[in-house]
PDB file of C-alpha atoms in Angstrom:
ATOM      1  CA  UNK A   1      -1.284  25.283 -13.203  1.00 79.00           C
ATOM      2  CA  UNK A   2      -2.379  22.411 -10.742  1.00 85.00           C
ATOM      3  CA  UNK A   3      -4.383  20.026 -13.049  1.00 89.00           C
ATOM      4  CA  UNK A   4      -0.859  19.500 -15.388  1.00 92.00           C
ATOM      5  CA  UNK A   5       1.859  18.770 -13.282  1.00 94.00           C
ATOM      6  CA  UNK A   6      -0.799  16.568 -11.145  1.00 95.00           C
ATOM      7  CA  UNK A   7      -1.893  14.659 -14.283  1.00 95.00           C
ATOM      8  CA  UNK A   8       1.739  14.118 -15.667  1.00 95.00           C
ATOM      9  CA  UNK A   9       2.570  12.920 -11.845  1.00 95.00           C
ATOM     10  CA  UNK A  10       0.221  10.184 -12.102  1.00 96.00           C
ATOM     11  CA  UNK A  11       0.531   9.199 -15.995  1.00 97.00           C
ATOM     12  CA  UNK A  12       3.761   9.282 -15.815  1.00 97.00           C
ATOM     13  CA  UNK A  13       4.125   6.528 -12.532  1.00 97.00           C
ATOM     14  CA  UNK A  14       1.065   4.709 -14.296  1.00 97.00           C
ATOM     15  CA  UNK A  15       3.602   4.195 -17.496  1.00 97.00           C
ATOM     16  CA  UNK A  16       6.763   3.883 -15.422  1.00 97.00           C
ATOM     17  CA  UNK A  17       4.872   0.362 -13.768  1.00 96.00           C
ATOM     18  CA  UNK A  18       3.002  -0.522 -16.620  1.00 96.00           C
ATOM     19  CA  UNK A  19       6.486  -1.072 -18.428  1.00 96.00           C
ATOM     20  CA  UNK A  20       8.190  -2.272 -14.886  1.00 95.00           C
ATOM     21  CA  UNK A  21       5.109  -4.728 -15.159  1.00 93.00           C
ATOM     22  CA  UNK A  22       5.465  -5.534 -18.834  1.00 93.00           C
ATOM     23  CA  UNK A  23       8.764  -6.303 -18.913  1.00 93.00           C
ATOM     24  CA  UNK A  24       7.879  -8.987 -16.655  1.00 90.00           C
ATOM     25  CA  UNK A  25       7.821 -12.264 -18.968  1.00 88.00           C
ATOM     26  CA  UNK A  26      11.110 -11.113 -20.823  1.00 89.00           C
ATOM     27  CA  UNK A  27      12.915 -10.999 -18.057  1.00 88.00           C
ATOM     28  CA  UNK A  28      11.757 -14.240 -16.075  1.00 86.00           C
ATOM     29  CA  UNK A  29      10.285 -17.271 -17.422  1.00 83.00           C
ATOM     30  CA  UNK A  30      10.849 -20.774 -16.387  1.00 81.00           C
ATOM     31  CA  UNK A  31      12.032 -23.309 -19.017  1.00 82.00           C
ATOM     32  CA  UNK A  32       8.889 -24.243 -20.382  1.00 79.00           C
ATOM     33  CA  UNK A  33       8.509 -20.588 -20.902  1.00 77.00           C
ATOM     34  CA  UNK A  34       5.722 -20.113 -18.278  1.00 81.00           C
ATOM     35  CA  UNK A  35       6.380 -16.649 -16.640  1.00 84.00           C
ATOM     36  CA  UNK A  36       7.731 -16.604 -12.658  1.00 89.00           C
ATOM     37  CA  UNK A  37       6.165 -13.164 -11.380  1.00 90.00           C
ATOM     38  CA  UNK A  38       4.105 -11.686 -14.198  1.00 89.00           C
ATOM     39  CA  UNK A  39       2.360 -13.167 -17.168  1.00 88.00           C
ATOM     40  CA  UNK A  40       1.509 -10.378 -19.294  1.00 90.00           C
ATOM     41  CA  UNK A  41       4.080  -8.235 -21.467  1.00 91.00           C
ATOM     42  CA  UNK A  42       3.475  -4.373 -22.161  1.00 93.00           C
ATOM     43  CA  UNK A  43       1.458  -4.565 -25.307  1.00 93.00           C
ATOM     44  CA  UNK A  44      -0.999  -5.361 -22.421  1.00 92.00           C
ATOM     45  CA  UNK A  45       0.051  -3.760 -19.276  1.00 93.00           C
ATOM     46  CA  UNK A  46       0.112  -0.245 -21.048  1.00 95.00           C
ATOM     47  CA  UNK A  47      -3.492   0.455 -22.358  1.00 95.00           C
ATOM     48  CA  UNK A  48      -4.864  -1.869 -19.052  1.00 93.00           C
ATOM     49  CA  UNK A  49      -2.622   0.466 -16.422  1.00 94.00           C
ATOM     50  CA  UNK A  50      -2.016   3.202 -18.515  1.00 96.00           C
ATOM     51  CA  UNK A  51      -5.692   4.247 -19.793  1.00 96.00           C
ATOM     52  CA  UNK A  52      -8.123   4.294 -16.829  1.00 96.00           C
ATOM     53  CA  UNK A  53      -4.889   6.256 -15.271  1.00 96.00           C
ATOM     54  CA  UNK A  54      -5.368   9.264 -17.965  1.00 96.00           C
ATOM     55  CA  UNK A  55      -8.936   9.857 -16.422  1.00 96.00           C
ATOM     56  CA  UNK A  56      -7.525   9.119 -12.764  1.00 96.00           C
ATOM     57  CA  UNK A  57      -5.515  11.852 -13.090  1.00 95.00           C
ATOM     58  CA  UNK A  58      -7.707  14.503 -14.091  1.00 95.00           C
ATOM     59  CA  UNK A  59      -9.949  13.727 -11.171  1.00 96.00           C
ATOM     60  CA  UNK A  60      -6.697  13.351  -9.259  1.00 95.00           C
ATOM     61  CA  UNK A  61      -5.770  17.202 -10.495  1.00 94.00           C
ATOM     62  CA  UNK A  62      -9.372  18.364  -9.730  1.00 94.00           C
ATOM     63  CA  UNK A  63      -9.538  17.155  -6.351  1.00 92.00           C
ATOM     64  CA  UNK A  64      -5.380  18.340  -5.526  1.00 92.00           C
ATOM     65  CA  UNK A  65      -7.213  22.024  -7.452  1.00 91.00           C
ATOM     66  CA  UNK A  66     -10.032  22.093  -5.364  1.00 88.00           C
ATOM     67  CA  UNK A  67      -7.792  21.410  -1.715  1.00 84.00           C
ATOM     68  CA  UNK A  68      -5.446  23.803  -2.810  1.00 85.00           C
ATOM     69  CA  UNK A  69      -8.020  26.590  -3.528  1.00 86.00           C
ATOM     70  CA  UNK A  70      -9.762  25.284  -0.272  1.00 80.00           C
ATOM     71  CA  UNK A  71      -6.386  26.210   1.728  1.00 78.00           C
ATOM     72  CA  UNK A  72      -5.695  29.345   0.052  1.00 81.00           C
ATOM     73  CA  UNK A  73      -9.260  30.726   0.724  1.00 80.00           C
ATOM     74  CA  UNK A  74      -8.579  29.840   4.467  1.00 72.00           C
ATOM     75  CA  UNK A  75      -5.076  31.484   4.398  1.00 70.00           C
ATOM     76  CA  UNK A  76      -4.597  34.294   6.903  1.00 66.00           C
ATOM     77  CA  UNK A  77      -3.324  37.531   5.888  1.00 65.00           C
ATOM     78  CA  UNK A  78       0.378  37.820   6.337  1.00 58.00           C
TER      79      UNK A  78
ATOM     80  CA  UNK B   1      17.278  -5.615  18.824  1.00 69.00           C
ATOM     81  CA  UNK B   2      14.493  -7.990  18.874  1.00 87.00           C
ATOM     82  CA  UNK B   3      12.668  -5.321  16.478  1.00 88.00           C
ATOM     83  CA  UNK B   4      15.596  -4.835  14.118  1.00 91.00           C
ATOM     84  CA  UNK B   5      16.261  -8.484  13.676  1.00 92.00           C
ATOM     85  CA  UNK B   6      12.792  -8.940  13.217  1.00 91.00           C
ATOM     86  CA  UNK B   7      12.709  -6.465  10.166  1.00 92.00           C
ATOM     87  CA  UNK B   8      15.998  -8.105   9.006  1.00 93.00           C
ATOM     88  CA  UNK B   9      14.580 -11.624   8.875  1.00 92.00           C
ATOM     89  CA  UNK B  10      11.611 -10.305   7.180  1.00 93.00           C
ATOM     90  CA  UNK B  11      13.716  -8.775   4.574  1.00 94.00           C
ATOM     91  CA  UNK B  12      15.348 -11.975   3.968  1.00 95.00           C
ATOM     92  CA  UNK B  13      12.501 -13.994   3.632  1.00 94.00           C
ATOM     93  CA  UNK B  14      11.185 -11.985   1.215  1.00 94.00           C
ATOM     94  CA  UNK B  15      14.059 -12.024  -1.064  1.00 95.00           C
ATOM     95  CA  UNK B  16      13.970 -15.430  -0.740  1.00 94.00           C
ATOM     96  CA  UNK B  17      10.477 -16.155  -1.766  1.00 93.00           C
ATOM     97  CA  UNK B  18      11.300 -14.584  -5.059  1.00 91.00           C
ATOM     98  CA  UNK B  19      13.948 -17.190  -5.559  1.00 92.00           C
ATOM     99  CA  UNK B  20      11.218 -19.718  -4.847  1.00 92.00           C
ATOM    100  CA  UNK B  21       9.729 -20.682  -8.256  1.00 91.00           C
ATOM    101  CA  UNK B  22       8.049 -24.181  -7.363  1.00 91.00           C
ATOM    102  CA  UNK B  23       4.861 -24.233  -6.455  1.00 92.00           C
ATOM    103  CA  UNK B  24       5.185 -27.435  -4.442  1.00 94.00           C
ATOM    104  CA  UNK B  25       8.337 -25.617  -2.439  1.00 95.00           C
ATOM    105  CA  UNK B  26       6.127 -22.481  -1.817  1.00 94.00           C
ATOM    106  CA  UNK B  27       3.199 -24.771  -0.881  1.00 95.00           C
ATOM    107  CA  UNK B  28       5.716 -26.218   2.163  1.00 95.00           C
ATOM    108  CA  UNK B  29       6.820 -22.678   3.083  1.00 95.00           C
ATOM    109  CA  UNK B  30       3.358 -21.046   2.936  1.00 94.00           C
ATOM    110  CA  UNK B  31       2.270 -24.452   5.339  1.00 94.00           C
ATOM    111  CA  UNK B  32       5.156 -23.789   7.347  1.00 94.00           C
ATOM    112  CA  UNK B  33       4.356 -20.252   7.965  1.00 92.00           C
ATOM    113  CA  UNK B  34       0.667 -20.812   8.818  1.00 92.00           C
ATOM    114  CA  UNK B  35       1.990 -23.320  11.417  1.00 93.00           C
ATOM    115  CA  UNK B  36       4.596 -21.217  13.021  1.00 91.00           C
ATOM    116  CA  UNK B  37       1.558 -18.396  12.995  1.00 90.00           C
ATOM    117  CA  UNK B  38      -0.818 -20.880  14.554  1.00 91.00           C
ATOM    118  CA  UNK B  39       2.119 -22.336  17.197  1.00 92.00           C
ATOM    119  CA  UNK B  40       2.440 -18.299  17.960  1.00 89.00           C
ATOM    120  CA  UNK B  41      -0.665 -16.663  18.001  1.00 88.00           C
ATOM    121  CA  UNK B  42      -3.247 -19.631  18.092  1.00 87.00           C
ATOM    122  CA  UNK B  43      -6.660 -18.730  16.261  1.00 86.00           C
ATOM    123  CA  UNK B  44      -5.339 -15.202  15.287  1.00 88.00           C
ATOM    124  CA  UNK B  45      -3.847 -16.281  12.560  1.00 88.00           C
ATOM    125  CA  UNK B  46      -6.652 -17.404  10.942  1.00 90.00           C
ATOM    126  CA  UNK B  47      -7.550 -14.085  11.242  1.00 90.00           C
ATOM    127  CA  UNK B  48      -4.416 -13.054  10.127  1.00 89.00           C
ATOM    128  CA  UNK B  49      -4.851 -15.427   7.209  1.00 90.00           C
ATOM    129  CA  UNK B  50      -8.049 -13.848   6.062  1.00 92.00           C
ATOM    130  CA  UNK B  51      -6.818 -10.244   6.007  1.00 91.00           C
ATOM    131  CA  UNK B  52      -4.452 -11.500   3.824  1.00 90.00           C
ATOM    132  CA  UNK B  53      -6.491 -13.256   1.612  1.00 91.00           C
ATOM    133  CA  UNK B  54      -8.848 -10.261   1.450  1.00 92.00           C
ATOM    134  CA  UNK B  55      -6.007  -8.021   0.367  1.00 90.00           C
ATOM    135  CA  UNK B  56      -4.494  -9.959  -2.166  1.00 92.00           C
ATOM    136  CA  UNK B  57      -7.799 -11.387  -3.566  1.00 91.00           C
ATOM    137  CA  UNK B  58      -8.939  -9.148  -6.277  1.00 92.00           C
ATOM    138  CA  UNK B  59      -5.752  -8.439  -7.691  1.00 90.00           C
ATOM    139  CA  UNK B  60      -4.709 -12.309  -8.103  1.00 92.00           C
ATOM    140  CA  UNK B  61      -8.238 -13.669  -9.133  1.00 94.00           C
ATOM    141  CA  UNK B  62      -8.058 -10.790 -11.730  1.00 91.00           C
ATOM    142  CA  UNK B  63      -4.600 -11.655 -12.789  1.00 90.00           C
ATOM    143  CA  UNK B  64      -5.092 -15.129 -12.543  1.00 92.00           C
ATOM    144  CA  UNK B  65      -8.632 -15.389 -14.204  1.00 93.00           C
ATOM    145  CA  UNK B  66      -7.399 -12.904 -17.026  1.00 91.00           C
ATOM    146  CA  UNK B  67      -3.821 -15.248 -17.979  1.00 90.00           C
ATOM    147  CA  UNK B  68      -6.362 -18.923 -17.432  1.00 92.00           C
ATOM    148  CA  UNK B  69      -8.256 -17.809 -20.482  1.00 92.00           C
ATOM    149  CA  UNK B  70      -5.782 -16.443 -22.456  1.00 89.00           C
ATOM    150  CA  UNK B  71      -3.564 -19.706 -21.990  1.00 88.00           C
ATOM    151  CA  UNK B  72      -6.636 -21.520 -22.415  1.00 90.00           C
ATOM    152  CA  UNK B  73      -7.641 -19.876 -25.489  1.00 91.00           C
ATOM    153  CA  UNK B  74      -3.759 -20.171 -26.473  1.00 86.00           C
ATOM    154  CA  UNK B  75      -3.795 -24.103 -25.685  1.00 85.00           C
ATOM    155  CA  UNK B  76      -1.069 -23.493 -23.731  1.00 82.00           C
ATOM    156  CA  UNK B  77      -0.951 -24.767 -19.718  1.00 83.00           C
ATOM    157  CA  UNK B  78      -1.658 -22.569 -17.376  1.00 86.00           C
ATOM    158  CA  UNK B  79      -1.821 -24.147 -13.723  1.00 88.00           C
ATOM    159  CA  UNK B  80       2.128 -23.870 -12.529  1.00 89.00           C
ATOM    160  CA  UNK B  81       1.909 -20.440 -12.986  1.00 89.00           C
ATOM    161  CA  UNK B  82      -1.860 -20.105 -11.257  1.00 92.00           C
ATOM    162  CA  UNK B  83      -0.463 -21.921  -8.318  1.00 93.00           C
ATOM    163  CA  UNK B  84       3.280 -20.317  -8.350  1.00 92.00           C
ATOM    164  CA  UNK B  85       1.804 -16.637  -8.513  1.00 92.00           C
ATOM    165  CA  UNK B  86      -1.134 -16.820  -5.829  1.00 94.00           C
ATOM    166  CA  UNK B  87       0.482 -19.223  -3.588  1.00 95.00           C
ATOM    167  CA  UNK B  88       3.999 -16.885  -3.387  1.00 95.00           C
ATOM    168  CA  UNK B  89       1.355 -13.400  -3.117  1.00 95.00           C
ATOM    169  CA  UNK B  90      -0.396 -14.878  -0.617  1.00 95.00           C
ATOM    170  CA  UNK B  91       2.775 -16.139   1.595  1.00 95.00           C
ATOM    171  CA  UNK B  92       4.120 -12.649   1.373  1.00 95.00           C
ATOM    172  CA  UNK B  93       0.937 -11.380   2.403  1.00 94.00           C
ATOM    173  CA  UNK B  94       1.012 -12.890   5.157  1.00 93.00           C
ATOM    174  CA  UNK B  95       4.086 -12.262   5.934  1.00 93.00           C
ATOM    175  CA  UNK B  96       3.866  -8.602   6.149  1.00 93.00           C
ATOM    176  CA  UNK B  97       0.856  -8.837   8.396  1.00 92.00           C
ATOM    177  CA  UNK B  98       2.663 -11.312  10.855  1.00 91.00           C
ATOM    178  CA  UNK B  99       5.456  -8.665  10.416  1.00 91.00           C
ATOM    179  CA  UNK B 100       3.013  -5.180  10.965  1.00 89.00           C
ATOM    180  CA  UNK B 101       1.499  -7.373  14.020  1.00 89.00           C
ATOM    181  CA  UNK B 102       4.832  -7.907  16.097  1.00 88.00           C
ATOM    182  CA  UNK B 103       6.971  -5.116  15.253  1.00 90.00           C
ATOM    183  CA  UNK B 104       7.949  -1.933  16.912  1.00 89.00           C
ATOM    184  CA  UNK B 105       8.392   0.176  13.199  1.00 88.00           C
ATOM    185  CA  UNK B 106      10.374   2.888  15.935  1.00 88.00           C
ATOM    186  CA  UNK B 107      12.502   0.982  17.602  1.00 90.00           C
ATOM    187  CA  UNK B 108      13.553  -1.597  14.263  1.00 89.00           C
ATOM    188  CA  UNK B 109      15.345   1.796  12.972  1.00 89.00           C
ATOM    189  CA  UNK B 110      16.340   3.550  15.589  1.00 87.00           C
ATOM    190  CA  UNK B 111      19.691   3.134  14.282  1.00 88.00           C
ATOM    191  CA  UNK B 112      19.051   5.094  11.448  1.00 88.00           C
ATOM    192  CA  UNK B 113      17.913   8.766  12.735  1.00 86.00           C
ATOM    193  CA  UNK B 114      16.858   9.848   9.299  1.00 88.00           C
ATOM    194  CA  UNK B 115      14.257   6.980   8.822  1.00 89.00           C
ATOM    195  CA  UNK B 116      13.483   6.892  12.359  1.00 88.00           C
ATOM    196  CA  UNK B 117      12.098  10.799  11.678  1.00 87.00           C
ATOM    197  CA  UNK B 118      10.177   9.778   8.705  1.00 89.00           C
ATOM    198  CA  UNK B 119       8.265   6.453  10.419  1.00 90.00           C
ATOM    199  CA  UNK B 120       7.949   9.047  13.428  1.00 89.00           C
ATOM    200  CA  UNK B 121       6.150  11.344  11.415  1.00 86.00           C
ATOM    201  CA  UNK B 122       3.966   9.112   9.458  1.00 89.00           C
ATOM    202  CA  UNK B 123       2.934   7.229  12.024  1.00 89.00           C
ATOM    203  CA  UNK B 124       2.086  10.138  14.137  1.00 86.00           C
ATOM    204  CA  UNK B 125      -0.157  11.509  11.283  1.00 83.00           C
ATOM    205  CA  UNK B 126      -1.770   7.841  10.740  1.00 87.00           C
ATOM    206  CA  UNK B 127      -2.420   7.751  14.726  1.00 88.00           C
ATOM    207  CA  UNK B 128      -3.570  11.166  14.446  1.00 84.00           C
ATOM    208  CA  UNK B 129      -5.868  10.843  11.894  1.00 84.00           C
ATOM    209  CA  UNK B 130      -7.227   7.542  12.899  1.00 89.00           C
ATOM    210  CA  UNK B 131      -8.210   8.959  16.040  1.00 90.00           C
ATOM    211  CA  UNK B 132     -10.195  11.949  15.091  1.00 87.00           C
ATOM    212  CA  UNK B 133     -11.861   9.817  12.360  1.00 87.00           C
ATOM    213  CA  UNK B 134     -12.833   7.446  15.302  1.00 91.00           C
ATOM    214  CA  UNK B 135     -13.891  10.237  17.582  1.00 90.00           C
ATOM    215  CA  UNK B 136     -16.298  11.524  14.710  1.00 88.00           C
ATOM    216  CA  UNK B 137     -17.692   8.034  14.369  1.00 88.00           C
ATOM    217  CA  UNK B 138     -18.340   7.674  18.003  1.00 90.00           C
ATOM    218  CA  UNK B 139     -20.319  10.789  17.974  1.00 89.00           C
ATOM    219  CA  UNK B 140     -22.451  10.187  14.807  1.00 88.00           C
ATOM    220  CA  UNK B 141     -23.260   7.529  16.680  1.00 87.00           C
ATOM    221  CA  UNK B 142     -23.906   8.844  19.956  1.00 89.00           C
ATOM    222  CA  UNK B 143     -25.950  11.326  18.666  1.00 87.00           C
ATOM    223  CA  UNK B 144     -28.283   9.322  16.579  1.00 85.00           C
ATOM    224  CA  UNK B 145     -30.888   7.354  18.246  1.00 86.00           C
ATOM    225  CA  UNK B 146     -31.099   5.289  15.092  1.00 86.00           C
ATOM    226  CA  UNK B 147     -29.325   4.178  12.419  1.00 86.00           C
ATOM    227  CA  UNK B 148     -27.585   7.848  10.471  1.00 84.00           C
ATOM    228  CA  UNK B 149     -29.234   7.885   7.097  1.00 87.00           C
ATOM    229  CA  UNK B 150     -27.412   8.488   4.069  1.00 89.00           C
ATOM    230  CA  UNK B 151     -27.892  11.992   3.972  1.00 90.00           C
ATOM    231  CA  UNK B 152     -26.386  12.617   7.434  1.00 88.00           C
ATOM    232  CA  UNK B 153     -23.743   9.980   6.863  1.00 88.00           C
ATOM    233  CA  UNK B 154     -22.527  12.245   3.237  1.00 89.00           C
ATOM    234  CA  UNK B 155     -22.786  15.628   5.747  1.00 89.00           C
ATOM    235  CA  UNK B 156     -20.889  13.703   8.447  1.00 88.00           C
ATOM    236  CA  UNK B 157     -17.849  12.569   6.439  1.00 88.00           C
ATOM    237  CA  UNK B 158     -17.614  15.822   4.779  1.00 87.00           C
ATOM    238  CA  UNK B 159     -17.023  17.379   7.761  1.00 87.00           C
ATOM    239  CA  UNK B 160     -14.675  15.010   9.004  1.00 87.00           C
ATOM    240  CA  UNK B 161     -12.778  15.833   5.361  1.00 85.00           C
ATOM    241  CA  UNK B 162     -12.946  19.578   6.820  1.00 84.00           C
ATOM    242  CA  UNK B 163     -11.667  19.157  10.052  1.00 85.00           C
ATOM    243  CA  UNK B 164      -8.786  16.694   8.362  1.00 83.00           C
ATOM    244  CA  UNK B 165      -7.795  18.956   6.188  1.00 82.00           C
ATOM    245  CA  UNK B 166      -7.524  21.879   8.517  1.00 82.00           C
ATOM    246  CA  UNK B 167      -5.759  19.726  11.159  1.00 81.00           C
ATOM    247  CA  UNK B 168      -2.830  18.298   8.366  1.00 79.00           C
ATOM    248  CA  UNK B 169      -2.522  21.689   7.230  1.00 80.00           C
ATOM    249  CA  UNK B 170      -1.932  23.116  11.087  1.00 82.00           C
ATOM    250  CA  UNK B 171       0.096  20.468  11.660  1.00 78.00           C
ATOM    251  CA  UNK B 172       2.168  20.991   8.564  1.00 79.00           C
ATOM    252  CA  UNK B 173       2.792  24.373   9.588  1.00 81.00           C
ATOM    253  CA  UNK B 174       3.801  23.676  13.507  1.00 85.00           C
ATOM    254  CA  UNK B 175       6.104  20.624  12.028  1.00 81.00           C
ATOM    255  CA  UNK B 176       7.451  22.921   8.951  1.00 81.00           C
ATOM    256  CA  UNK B 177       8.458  25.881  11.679  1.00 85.00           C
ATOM    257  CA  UNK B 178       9.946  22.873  13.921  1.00 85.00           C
ATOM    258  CA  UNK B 179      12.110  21.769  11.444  1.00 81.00           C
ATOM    259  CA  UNK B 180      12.839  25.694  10.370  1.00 82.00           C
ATOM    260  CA  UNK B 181      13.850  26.296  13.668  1.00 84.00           C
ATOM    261  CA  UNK B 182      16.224  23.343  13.613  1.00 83.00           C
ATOM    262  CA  UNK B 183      18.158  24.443  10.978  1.00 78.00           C
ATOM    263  CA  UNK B 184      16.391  21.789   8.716  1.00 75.00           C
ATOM    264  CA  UNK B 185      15.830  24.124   5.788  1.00 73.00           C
ATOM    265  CA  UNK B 186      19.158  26.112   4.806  1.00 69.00           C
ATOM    266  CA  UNK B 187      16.758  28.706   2.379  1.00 66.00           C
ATOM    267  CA  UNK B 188      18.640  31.857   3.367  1.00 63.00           C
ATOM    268  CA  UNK B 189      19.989  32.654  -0.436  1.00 55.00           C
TER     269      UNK B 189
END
């Protein structure tokens, strides 16, 4: 119940600025076409952000498991 | 006032960096800035200049490196935007740290109570934090006639991980009750 919600969490923002990213060159470029912030457009950004992010986040929901368990072993009885 | 105008300016010159496309024009402003830094804080800003450079370095020589040989590769030119992206990432760098060095975070918005709380409270847990984390380090050290190895240095920062975690989670609970008591929480349905 903590590894799902923890992996769509980070997947999810990984995608979300991956396409924020992408969209880059569309939306800014100079004249001679030459991007001003960010070069690369989301058939990049996506599998570069977006990949190493779907094994971030189940080591992200492993450790958020593991300190959850931790507290709830530690929890004094009501 | 001094704070809050100093956050305001900041604000603006960020905004207007990203209106700043020429890399000759951001050239002159980033020269202008390490002067002003320099008139200001004398060597410390090439300290300050540095930090920056360390921070912003391996995402721009990635970027950079990755869009030289694609344009290369492409035939197309790839210098203006080289320049234009690590000379504007670097200037804003910098100023942020020129910013983080001579700001009071508190007092900037103390006109707004409900930020105010928030910096209050993250800054008190950053403080906090960073001093038991130095405390721990200071005793490693104290305690070891030479240098920790490995082994003791693993044991040593998982205990520090312990006594973290147990020390957020207390002072989640005194700060949750605080606010309870407050009549932050309206959870009486």
């Amino acid at each position: 119940s903590v590894l799902v919600p923890v992996w769509l969490g980070v997947v999810v923002a990984a995608v979300l600025l991956a396409l924020v990213l992408g969209l880059q060159p569309w939306l800014a470029s100079d004249a001679a076409g030459q991007p001003l912030f960010f070069p690369f457009g989301p058939r990049v950004t996506l599998p570069v952000i977006v990949l190493p992010h779907l094994a971030i986040g189940v080591a992200e929901g492993m450790l958020s498991w593991f300190v959850l368990s931790a507290l709830e072993a530690r929890r004094m009885p009501a | 006032m001094k704070d809050r105008t100093l956050l305001a300016l900041w604000l603006v010159a960020v905004v207007a960096v990203g209106f700043v496309h020429d890399p000759a024009w951001l050239a002159a402003l980033l020269a202008l800035a390490l002067g002003l830094m320099l008139a200001l804080h004398g060597s410390d800003a090439w300290k300050m200049a540095a930090r920056g450079l360390a921070a912003v370095a391996l995402v721009n020589v990635t970027v950079s490196a990755a869009y030289a040989i694609w344009a290369w590769t492409a035939g197309e030119s790839w210098t203006t935007f080289v320049l234009r992206l690590n000379l504007r990432v670097f200037l804003l760098a910098l100023l942020a740290l020129w910013l983080t060095r001579n700001i009071d975070l508190v007092r900037a918005v103390d006109r707004w109570p409900s930020i105010r709380f928030l910096v209050v409270i993250v800054l008190g847990q950053i403080r906090a934090l960073g001093r038991m984390l130095a405390e721990h380090r200071m005793a490693l050290v104290s305690r070891s006639p030479t240098r920790p190895s490995l082994k003791v240095r693993f044991a040593s920062a998982a205990s520090q991980v312990s006594v973290a975690l147990e020390k957020t989670e207390g002072r989640a609970e005194a700060l949750n009750q605080g606010m309870r008591a407050r009549g932050f929480f309206d959870d009486r349905a």
